[in-house]
Short mmCIF file of C-alpha atoms in Angstrom, two decimals:
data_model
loop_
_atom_site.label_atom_id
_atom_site.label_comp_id
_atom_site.label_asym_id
_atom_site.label_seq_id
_atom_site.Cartn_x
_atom_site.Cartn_y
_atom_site.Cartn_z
CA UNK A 1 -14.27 8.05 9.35
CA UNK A 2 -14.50 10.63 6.31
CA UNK A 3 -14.44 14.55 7.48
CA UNK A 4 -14.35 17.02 10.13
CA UNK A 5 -15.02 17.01 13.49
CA UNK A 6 -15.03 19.67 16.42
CA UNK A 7 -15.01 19.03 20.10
CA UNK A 8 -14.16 20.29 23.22
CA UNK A 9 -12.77 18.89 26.53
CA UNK A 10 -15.44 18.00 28.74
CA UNK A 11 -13.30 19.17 31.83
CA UNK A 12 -11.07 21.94 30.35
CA UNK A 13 -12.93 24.28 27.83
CA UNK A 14 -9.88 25.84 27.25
CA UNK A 15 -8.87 23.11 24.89
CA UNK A 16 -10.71 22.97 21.18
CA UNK A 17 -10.15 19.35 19.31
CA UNK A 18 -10.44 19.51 15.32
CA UNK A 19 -9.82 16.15 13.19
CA UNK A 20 -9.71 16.41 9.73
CA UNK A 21 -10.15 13.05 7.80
CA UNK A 22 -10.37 13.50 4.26
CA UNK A 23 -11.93 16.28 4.00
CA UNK A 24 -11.74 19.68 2.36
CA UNK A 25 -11.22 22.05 5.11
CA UNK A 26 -11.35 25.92 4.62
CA UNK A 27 -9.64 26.79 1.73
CA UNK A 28 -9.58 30.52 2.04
CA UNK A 29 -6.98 32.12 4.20
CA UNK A 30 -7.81 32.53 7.95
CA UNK A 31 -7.16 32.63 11.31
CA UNK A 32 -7.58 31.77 14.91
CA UNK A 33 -8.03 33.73 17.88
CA UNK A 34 -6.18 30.73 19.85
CA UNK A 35 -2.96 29.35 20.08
CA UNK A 36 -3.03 26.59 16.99
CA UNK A 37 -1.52 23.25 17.93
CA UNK A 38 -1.22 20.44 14.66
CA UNK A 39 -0.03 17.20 13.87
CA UNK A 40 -0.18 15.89 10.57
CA UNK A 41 -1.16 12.19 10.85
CA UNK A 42 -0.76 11.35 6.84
CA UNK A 43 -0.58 13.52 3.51
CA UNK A 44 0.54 16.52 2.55
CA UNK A 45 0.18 20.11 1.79
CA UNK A 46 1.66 23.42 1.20
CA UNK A 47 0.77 25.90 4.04
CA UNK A 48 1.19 29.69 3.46
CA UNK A 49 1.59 31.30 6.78
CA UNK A 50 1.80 35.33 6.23
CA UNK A 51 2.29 35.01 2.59
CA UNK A 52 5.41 32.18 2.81
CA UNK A 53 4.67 28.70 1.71
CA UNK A 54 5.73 25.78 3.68
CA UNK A 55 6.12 22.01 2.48
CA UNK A 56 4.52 20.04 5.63
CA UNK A 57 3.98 15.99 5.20
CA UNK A 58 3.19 13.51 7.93
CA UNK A 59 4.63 13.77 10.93
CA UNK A 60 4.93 17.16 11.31
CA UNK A 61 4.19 18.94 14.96
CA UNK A 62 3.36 22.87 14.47
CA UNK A 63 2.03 25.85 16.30
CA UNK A 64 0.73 28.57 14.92
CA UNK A 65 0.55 32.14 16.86
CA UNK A 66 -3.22 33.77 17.39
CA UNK A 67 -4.27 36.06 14.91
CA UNK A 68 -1.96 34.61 12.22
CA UNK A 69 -3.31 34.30 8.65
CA UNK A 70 -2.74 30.77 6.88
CA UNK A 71 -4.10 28.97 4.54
CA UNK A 72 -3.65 24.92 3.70
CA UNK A 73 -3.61 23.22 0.45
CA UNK A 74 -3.29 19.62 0.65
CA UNK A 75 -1.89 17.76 -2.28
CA UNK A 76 -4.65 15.23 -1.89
CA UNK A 77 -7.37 15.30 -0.02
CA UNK A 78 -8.01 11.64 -0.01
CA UNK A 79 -5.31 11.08 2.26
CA UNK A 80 -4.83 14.10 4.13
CA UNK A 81 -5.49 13.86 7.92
CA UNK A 82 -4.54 15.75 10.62
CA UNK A 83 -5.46 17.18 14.37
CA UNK A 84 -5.66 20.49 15.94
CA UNK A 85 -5.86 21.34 19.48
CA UNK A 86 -7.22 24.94 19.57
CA UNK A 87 -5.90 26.62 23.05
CA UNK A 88 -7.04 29.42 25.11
CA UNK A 89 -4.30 32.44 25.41
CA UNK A 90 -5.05 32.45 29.31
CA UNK A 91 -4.55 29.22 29.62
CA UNK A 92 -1.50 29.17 27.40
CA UNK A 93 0.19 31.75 29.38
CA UNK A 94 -0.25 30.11 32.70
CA UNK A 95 1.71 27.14 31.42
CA UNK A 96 4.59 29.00 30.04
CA UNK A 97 4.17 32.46 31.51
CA UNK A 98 4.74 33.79 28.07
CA UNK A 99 2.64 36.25 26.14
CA UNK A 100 1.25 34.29 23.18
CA UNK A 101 1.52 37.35 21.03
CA UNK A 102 6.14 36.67 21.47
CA UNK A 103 5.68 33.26 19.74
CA UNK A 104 5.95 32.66 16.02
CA UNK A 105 5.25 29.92 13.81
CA UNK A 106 7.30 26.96 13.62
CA UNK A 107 7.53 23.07 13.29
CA UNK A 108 9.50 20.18 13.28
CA UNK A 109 9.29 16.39 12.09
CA UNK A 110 9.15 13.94 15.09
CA UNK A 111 9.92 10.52 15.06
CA UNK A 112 7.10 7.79 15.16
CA UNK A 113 7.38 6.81 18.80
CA UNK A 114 6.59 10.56 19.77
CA UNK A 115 4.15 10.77 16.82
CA UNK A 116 2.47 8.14 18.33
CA UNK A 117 2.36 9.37 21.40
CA UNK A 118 1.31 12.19 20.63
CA UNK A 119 -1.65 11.17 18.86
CA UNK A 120 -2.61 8.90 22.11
CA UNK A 121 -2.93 12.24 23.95
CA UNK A 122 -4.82 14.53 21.97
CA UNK A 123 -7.11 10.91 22.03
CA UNK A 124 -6.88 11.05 25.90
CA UNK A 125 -6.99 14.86 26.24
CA UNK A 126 -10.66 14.49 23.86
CA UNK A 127 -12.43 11.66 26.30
CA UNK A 128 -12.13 14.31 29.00
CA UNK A 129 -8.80 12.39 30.62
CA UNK A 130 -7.38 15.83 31.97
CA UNK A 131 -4.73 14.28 34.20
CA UNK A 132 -1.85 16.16 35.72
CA UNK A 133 0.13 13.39 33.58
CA UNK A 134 -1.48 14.56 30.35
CA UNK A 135 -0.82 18.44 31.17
CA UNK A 136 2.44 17.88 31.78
CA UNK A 137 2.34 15.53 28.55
CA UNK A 138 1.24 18.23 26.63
CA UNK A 139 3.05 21.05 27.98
CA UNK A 140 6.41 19.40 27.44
CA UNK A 141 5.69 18.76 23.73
CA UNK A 142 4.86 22.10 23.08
CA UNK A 143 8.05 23.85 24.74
CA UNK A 144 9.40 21.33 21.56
CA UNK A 145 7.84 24.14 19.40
CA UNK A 146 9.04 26.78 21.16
CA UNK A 147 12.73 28.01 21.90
CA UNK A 148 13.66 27.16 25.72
CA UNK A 149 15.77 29.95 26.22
CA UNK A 150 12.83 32.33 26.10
CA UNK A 151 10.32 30.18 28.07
CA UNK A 152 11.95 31.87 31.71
CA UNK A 153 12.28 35.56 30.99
CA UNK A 154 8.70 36.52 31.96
CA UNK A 155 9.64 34.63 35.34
CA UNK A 156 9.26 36.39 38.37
CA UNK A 157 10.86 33.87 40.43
CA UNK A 158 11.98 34.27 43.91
CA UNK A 159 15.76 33.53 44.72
CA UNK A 160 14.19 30.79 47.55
CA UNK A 161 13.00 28.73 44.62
CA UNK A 162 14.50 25.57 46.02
CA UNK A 163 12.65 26.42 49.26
CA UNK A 164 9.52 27.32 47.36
CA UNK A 165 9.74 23.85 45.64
CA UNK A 166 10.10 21.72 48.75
CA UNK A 167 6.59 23.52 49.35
CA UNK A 168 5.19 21.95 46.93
CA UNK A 169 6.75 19.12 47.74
CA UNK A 170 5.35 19.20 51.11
CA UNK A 171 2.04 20.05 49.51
CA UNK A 172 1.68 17.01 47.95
CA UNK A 173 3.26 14.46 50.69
CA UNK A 174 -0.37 15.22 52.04
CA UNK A 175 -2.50 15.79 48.90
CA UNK A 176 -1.29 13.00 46.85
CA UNK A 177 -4.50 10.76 47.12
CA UNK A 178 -6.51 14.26 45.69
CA UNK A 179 -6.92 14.94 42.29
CA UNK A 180 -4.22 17.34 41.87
CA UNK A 181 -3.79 19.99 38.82
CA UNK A 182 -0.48 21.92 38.18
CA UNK A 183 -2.65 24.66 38.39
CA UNK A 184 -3.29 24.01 41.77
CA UNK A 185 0.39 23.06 42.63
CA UNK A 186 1.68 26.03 40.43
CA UNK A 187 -0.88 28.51 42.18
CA UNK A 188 1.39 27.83 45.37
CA UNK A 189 4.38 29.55 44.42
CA UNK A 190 3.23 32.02 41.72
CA UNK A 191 5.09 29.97 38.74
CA UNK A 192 4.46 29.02 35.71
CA UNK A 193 3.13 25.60 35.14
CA UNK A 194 6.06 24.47 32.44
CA UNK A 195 8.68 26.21 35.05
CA UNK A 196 7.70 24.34 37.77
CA UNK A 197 8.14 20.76 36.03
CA UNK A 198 11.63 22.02 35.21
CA UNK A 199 12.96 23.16 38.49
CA UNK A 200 10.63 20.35 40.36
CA UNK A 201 12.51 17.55 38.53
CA UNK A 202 15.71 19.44 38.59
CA UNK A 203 15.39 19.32 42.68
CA UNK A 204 14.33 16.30 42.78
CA UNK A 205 14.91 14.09 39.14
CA UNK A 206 11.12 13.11 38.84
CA UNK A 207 8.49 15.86 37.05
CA UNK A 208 5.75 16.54 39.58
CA UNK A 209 3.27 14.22 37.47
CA UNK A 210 5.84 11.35 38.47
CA UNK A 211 6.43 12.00 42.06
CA UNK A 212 2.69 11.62 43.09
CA UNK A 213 2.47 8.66 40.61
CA UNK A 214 4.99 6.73 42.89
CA UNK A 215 3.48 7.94 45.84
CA UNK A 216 0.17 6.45 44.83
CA UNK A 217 1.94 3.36 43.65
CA UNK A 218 3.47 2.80 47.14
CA UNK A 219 0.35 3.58 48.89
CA UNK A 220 -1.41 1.07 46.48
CA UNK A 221 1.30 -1.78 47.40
CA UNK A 222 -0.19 -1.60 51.23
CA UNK A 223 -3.47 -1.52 50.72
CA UNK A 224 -3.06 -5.16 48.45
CA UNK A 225 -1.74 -6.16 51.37
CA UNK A 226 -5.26 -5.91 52.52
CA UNK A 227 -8.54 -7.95 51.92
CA UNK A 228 -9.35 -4.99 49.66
CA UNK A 229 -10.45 -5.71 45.99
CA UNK A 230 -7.96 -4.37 42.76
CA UNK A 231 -10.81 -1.86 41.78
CA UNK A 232 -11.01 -0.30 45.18
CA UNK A 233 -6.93 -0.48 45.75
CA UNK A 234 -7.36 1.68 42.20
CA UNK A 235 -9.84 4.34 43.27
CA UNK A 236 -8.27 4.87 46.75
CA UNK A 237 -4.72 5.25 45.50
CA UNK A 238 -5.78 7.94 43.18
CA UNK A 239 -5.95 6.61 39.69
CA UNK A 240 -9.06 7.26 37.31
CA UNK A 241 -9.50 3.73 36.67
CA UNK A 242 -8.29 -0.09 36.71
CA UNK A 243 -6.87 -0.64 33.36
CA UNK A 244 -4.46 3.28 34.38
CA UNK A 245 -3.54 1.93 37.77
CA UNK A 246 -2.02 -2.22 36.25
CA UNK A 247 -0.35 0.13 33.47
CA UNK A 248 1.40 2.41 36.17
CA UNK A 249 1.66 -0.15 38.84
CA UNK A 250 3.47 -2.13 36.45
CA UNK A 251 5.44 0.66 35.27
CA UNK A 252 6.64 1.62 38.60
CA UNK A 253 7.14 -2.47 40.04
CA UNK A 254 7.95 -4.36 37.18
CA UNK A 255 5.01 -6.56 38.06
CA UNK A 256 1.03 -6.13 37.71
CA UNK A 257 -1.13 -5.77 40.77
CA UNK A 258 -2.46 -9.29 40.53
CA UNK A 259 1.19 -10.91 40.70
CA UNK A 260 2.40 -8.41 43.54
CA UNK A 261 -0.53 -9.65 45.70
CA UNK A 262 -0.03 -13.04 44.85
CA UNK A 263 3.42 -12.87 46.07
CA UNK A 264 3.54 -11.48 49.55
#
């Protein structure tokens, strides 16, 4: 499909989707009130960012600050495509607990396999599939774009975090069959969203995302034990649909649903 598109997602308005497919965009020197979030999916262009040109091809993952002029000038515009994700500065800040105004431009190349993951979730993140696995998806590729060593300064972090953590821990021992945000899990402890990942999977070696994924997978494993039917074990262990809960079941077993059941 030739040309632009704008969208938001239906769950989180925070998030703005752009796809460019061949298509002049603006030409003219601009910028965004958000924090800009690209990946160029094929061509080229030279990008001035505050009067400095940059060579960006395919590939490349950027963010660009709010309120930063830029302007891009693809080489050829009948095979220049790329995405944007357009994010709110609130919501920005609660995932890093950074001040989107201390972040500067920057990018990197990434290799296919994250390219093309990548691309799967700003897909995923556009049909509304706001998962606390495609948060924390999205919040570990952008700390990519950012430098690590700043992302904890702005934390005000009690010294009980390992206490604090088992809270959440706790927290979702008994939530785990609820649709759980890291908003909701971060909210407990007064952290930011990208902090707690870190320190959650440095307690435990799982991100939060994957701890309540097993959980559901385990709880899933006795219900087949039952007369229930693989779209109801789905829904009751917490996943969004079918085809999600075979791809994590399988994930997490080694086996699909179909050929656990048929074995025990």
């Amino acid at each position: 499909m030739t040309g632009i598109r704008y969208s938001f997602n239906s769950n989180n308005r925070n998030i703005e989707i752009k796809r460019c497919n061949n298509a002049i965009h603006s030409s003219k020197t601009h910028f965004h009130e958000e924090v800009s979030i690209g990946l160029i999916e094929s061509g080229s262009s030279k990008t001035e960012i505050e009067g400095n040109i940059y060579d960006l091809t395919k590939n490349t993952f950027l963010i660009i600050p709010p309120n930063i002029s830029h302007r891009c000038n693809p080489e050829n515009y009948e095979n220049w495509n790329f995405k944007m994700l357009y994010i709110n500065t609130e919501w920005f800040k609660s995932g890093f607990n950074t001040n989107s105004k201390d972040i500067g431009f920057d990018y990197m190349k990434i290799n296919e396999k994250i390219f093309l993951d990548v691309v799967k979730l700003i897909d995923d993140i556009e049909k509304g599939n706001d998962t606390i696995e495609n948060e924390s998806k999205l919040l570990n590729y952008i700390s990519l774009l950012l430098n690590n060593d700043k992302l904890y300064l702005d934390e005000n972090v009690s010294e009980n975090i390992n206490s604090n953590i088992r809270k959440i821990k706790e927290y979702v021992d008994l939530n785990y069959l609820e649709d759980i945000r890291l908003e909701d899990l971060s909210n407990i402890i007064n952290i930011s969203k990208f902090y707690l990942i870190r320190k959650f999977n440095d307690y435990y070696g799982l991100s939060p995302h994957q701890y309540i994924t097993n959980l559901r997978i385990n709880h899933a494993k006795r219900l087949l034990q039952t007369n229930k039917d693989f779209v109801s074990v789905a829904i009751e262990s917490g996943f969004y649909d079918q085809s999600h809960f075979i791809k994590n079941f399988k994930e997490y077993t080694g086996v699909t649903p179909m050929i656990y059941k048929r074995n025990i």
